[in-house]
XYZ file of C-alpha atoms in Angstrom:
483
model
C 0.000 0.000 0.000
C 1.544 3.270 -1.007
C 2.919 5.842 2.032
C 1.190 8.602 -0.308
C -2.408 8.949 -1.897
C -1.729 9.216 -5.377
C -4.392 12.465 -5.671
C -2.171 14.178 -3.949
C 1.219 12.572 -5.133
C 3.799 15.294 -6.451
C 3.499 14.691 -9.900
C 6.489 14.749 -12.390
C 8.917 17.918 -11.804
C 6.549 19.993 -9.662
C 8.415 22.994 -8.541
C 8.875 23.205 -5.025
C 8.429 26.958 -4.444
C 6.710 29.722 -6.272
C 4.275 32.445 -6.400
C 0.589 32.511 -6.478
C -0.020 36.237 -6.398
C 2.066 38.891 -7.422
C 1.352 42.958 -7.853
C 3.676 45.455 -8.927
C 5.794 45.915 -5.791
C 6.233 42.297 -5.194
C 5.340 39.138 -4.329
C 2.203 39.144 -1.909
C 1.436 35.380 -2.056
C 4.042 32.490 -2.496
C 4.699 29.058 -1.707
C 7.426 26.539 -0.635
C 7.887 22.964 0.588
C 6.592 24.552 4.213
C 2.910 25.898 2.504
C 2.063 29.160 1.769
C 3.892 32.463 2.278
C 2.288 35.993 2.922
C 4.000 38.984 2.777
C 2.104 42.171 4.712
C 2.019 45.377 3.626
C 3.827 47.973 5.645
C 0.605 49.871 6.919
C -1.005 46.868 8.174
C 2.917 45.512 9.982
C 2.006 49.080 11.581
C -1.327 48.226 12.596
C 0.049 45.197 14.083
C 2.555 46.958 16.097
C 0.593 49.470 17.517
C -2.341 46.782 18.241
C 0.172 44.914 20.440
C 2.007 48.109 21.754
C 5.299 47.928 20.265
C 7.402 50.914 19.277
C 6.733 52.220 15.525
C 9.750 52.368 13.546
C 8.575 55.659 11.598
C 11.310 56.389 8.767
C 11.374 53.038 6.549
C 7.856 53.672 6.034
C 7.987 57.088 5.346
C 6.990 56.699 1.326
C 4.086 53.969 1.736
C 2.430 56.628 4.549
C 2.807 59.725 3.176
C 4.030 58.909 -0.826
C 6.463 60.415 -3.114
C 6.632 63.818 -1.607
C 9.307 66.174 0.752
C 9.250 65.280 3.911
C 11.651 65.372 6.608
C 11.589 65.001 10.310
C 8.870 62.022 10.589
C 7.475 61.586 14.411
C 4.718 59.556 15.973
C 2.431 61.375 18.288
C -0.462 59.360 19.192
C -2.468 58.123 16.123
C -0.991 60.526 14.515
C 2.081 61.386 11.870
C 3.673 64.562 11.699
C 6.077 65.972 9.633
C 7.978 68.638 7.822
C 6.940 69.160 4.026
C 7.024 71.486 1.180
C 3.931 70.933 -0.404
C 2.721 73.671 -2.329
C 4.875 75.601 -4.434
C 3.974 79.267 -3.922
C 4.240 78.813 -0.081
C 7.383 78.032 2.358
C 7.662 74.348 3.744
C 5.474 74.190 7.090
C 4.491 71.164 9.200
C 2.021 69.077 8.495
C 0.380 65.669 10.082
C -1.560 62.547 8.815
C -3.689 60.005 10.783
C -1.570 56.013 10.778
C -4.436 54.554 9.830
C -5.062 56.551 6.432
C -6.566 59.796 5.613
C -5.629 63.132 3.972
C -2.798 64.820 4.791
C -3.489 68.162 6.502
C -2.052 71.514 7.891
C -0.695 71.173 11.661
C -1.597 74.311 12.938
C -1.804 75.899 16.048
C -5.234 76.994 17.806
C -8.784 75.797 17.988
C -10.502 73.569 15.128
C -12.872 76.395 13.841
C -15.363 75.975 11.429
C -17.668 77.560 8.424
C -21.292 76.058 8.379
C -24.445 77.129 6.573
C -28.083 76.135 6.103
C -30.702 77.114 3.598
C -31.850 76.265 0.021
C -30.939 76.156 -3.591
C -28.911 79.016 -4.262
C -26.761 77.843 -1.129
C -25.553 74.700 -2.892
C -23.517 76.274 -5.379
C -19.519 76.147 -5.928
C -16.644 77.065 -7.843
C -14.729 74.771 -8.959
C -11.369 73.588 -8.128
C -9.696 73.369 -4.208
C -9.167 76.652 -2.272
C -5.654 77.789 -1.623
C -4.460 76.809 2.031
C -6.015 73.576 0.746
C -4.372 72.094 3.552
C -6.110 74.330 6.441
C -9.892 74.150 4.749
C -11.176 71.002 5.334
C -14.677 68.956 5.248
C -15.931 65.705 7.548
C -14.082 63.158 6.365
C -17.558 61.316 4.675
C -16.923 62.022 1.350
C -19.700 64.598 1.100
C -16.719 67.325 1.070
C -18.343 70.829 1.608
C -21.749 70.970 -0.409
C -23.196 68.463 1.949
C -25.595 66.164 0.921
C -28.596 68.746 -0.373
C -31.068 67.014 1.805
C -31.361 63.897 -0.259
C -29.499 61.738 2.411
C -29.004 61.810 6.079
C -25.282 62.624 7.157
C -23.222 61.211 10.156
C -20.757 62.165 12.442
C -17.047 60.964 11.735
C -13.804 61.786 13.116
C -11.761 62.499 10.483
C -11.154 65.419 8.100
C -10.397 65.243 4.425
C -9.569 68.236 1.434
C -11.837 69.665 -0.993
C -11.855 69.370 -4.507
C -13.953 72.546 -4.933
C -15.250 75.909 -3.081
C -18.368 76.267 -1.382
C -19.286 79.832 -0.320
C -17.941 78.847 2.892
C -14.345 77.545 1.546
C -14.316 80.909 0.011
C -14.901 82.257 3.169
C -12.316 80.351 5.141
C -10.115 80.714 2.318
C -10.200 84.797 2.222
C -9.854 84.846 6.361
C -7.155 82.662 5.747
C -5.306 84.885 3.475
C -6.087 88.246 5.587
C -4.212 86.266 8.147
C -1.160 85.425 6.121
C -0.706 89.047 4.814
C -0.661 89.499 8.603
C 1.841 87.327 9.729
C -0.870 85.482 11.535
C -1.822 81.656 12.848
C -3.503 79.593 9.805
C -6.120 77.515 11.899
C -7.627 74.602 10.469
C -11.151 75.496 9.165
C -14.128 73.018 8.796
C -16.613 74.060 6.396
C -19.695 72.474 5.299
C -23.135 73.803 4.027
C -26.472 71.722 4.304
C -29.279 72.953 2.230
C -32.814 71.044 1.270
C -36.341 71.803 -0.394
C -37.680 73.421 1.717
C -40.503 75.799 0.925
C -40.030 78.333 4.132
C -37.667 79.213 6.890
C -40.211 76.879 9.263
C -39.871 73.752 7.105
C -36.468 74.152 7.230
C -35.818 73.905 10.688
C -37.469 70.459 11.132
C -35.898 69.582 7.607
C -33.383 67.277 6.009
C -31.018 70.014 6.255
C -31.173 70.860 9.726
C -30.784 67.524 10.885
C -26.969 67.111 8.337
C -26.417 70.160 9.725
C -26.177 69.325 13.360
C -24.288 66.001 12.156
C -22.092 68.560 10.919
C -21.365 69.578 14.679
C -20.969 66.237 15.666
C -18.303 65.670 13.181
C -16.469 69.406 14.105
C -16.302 68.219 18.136
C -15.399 64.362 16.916
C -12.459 66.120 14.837
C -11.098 68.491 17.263
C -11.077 65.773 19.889
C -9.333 64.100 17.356
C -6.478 66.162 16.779
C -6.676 67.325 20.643
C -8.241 70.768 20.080
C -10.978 72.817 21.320
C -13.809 73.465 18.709
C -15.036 76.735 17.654
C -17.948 78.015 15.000
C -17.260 80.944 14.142
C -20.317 81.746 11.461
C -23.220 79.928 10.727
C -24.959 81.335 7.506
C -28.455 81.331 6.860
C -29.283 81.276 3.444
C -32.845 80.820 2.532
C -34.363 84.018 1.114
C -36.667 84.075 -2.449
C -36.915 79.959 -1.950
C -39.574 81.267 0.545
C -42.884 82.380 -0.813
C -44.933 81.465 2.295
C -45.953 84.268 4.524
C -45.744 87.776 5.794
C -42.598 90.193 6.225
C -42.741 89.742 9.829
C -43.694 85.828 9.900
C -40.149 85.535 8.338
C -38.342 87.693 10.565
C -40.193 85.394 13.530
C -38.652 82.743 11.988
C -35.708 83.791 11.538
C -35.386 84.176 14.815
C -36.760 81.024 16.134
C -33.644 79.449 14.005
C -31.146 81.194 15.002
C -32.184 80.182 18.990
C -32.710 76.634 17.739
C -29.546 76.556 16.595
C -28.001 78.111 19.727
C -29.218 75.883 21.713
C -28.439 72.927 20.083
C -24.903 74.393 19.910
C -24.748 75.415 23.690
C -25.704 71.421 24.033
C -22.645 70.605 22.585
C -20.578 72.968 23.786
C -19.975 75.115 21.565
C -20.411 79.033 21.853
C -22.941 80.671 20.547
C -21.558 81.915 16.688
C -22.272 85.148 14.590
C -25.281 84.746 12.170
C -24.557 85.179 8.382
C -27.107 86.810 6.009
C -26.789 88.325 2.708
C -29.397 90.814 2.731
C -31.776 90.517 0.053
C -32.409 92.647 -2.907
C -34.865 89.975 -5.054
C -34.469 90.428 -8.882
C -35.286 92.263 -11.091
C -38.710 90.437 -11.692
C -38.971 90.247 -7.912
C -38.957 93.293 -5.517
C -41.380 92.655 -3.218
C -40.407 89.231 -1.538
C -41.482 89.430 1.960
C -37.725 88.167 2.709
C -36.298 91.821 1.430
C -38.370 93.345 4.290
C -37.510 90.476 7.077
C -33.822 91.169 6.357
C -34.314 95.021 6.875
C -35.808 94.853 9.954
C -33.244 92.132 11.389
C -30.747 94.589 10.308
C -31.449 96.999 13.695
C -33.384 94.835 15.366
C -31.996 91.360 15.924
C -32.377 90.982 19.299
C -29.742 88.967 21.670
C -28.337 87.370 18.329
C -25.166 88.143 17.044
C -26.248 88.712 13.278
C -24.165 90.408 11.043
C -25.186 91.454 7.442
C -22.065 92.466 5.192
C -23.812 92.955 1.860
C -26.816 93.680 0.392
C -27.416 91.145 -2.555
C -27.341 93.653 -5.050
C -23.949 94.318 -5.070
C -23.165 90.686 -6.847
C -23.620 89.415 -10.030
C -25.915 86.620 -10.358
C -27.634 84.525 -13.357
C -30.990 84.634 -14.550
C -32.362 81.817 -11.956
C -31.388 84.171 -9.052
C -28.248 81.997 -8.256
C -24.881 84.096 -7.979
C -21.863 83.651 -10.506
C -18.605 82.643 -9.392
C -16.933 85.537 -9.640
C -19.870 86.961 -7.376
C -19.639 83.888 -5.146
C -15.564 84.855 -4.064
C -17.093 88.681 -4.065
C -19.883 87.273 -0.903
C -17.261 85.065 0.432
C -14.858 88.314 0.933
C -17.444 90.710 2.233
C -18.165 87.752 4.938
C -14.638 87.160 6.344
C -14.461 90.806 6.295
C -17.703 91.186 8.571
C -16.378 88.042 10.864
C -12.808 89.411 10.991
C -14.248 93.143 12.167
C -17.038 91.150 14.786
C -14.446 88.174 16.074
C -12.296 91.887 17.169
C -14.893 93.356 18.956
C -15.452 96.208 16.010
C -19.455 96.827 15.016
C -19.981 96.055 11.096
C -23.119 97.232 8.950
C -23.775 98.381 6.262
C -26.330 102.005 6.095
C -29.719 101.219 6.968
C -32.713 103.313 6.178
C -34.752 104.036 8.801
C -37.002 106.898 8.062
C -38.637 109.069 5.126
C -40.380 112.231 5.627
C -42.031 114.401 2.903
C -42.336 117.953 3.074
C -43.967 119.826 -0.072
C -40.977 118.702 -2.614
C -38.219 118.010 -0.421
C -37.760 114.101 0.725
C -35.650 113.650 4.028
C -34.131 110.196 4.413
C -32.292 109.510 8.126
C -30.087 106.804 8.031
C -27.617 104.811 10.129
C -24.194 104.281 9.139
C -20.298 103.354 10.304
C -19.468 106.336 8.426
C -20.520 109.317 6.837
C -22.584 108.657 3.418
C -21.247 108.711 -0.046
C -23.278 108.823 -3.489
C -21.659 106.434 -5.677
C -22.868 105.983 -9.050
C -20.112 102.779 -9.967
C -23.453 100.599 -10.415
C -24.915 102.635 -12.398
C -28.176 103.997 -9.681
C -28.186 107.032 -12.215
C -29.326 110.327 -10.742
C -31.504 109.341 -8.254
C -29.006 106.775 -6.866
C -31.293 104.123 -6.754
C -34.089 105.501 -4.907
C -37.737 105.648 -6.696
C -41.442 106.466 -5.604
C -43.724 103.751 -4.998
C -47.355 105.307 -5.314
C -50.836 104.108 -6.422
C -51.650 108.163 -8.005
C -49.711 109.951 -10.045
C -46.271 109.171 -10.601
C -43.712 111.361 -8.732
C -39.760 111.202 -10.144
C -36.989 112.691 -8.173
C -35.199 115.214 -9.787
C -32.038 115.787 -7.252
C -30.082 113.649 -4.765
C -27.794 115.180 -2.041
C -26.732 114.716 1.729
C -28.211 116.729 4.161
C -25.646 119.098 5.539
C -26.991 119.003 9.039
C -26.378 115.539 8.848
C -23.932 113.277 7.401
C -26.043 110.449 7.628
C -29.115 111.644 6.144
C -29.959 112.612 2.394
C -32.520 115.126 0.824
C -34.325 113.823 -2.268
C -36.342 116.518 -4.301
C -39.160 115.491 -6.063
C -40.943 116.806 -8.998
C -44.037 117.663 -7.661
C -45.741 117.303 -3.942
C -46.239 113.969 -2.397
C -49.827 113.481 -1.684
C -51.497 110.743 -0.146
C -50.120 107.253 0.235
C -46.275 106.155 -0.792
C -43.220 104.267 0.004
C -39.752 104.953 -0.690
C -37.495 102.071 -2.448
C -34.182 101.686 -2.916
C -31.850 99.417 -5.054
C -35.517 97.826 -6.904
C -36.291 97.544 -10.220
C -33.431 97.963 -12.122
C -33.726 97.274 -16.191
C -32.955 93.594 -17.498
C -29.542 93.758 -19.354
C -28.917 91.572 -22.179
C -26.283 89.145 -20.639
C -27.325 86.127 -18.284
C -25.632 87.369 -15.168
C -26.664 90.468 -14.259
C -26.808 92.369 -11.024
C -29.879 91.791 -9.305
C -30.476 95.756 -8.528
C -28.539 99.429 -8.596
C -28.526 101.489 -5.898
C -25.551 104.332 -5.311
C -25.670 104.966 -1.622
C -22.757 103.645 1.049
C -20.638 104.628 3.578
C -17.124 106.283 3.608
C -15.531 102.945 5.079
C -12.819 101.071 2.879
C -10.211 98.548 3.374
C -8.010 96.650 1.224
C -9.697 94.169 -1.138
C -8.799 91.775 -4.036
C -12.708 92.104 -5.117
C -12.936 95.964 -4.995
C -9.591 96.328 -6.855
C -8.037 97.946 -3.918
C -11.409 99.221 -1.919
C -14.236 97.780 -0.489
C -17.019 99.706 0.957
C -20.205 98.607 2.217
C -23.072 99.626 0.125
C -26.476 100.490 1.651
C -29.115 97.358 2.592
C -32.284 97.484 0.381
C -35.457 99.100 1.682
C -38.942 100.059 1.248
C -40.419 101.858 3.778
C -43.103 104.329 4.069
C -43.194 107.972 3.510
C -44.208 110.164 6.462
C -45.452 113.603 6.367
C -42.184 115.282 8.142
C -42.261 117.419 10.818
C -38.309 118.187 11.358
């Protein structure tokens, strides 16, 4: 009877070792006399030693962790690699880290994880493309949504990690123009976490039981997961609300109610977590041109002065920006919004008061309009949007039509114009600024002209070299004056 079944005989010159799987840097399965040989890659001999607690022998593995790139002075802290590297070309070689168990390589900076977020509708969800410079400080979730979020067709969840964008939200640009204030400055680059949530919904009340509210406070989640993470304190610095014309249900003052009611929501579902209470973003709206009477225009007026114990900041009217033909902004105009923010959280995170002029009163008298106003500055008349003579201001009246022949600030006051009219003011009217303005040919177009803004200005890419803050839109009733 033979020692060996003949199944499983050698048969003829069998070789006695080989390989059974092979990829491009080597042999990962073999075999020999002894059975089969694996060889393990060198993330998962890494897993191995941390899992058992041995030392991790850093520099051997330096190209399988981190790649092709240069990198000196490799050193394990915690889960984490960090590093010296000169990554971006334009920029001097700074330190950076990466989690051992895989992930995107990101800045190691100094200071509290801060973060970007946003909520609203449609026009919310748009983005340039292409990553924003400091790619390595502006970050996302790690999730794979990256900074769009998921536009209320999923639900998000919390993770841990952080990973880079391949494009710009409004809020990247945001993050990326603080970001670059701060370099001109000589200042700490934080790492920012941006992310904007947006849905359907038809009004500022569906929205806060929505889709978009719930990704958003996953979004929270995720910012305290990461900064525990990288052993930092987390910080919001904005949250912008951004859900304006997408609402056609209800009164002026039903939205500003609302509006308020989500800003305390959110609050308080912040001061749950921890976090401190951030500074409210809104673009104040200006409608279209086939749109000036949204009840939104009038909710963001009023929140302007009177926003209660919220920390609200408006840093632009919406007629200041280009946008296309279905009321969403153009790129260009989206970096334009994303600069006049950072300015307004740079000026609020120091302590300094930001708005832009707000109308607050009209009063007729025979011919002579009076307009008081409230201002950082003294008022300027600025025709570089074309307001033409009257500088953006018109008569809203069921009788005859009244035109106004001159614009000029009141020399008693700085912060108050005199508009003449054409003939007496009889009977009822409202004053409107920034509405109304003609259709021009091209798709993007500014939404309206208006010629009215402060004296302020400070260095900007978007301005050319000035930004100033232009007035909000209004339309408010004409009184019979009695100054």
């Amino acid at each position: 009877m033979p020692v060996t079944d003949p199944k499983t005989a050698p048969q003829g010159d069998a070789p006695a070792q080989g390989v059974l799987i092979r990829a491009e840097n080597g042999d990962v399965v073999g075999f020999d006399e002894t059975g089969l040989t694996l060889r393990l890659s060198d993330r998962v001999i890494a897993d191995l030693r941390r899992r058992l607690g041995l030392p991790l022998t850093v520099e051997p593995q330096a190209a399988q962790l981190l790649g092709d790139i240069d990198a000196w002075g490799l050193r394990q802290i915690g889960d984490w690699l960090h590093f010296t590297a000169r990554l971006e070309p334009d920029r001097p070689p700074r330190d950076f880290r990466k989690p051992l168990d895989g992930g995107d390589i990101i800045a190691d900076a100094i200071g509290p994880l801060q973060a970007i977020l946003s909520i609203g509708g449609a026009r919310r969800a748009g983005f340039n493309n292409g990553p924003p410079s400091f790619a390595y400080h502006i970050l996302a979730p790690a999730d794979d949504i990256f900074s769009v979020g998921l536009e209320g067709t999923d639900e998000a969840h919390p993770v841990a990690g952080l990973q880079r964008l391949p494009h710009c939200s409004r809020d990247a640009l945001t993050a990326q123009a603080l970001l670059q204030m701060r370099y001109e400055a000589m200042q700490a680059l934080p790492l920012m976490l941006v992310r904007a949530e947006t849905d359907n919904s038809a009004s500022l009340e569906a929205l806060i039981g929505g889709q978009a509210y719930v990704n958003f406070l996953a979004a929270l989640d995720s910012l305290n997961l990461a900064a525990a993470s990288l052993g930092k304190p987390a910080r919001v610095l904005a949250v912008a609300i951004d859900l304006s014309l997408e609402d056609q249900l209800g009164a002026p003052d039903s939205k500003l109610v609302a509006l308020r009611r989500l800003m305390a929501r959110i609050e308080a579902d912040m001061a749950a977590r921890g976090l401190h209470r951030p500074t409210f973003l809104l673009t104040a709206e200006a409608g279209t041109q086939h749109l000036s009477r949204h009840p939104m225009i009038l909710a963001h007026a009023a929140l302007a002065w009177a926003h209660g114990p919220h920390r609200v900041a408006l840093p632009a009217p919406g007629y200041m920006f280009e946008q296309t033909r279905f009321a969403r902004p153009t790129p260009a105009a989206r970096i334009r919004m994303a600069e006049m923010d950072a300015y307004a959280i740079s000026a609020l995170a120091r302590r300094q008061d930001w708005r832009c002029p707000q109308i607050l009163l009209a009063e007729v008298m025979g011919r002579t309009l009076r307009v008081t106003c409230r201002a950082m500055g003294n008022l300027v008349l600025d025709d570089r949007l074309g307001a033409g003579p009257a500088g953006g201001f018109r008569i809203e009246t069921s009788g005859k039509p009244v035109a106004i022949t001159a614009l000029r600030i009141a020399e008693d006051d700085p912060q108050a114009l005199i508009l003449t009219l054409d003939r007496a003011l009889t009977g009822k009217a409202d004053l409107a600024y920034a509405y109304g303005a003609p259709t021009p040919s091209s798709d993007a177009f500014p939404a309206n002209r208006g010629g009215l803004r402060d004296g302020w200005s400070a260095p900007s890419r978007a301005e050319g070299g000035a930004l100033h803050r232009w007035a909000l839109p209004a339309l408010i009733p004409i009184h019979q004056g009695v100054w």
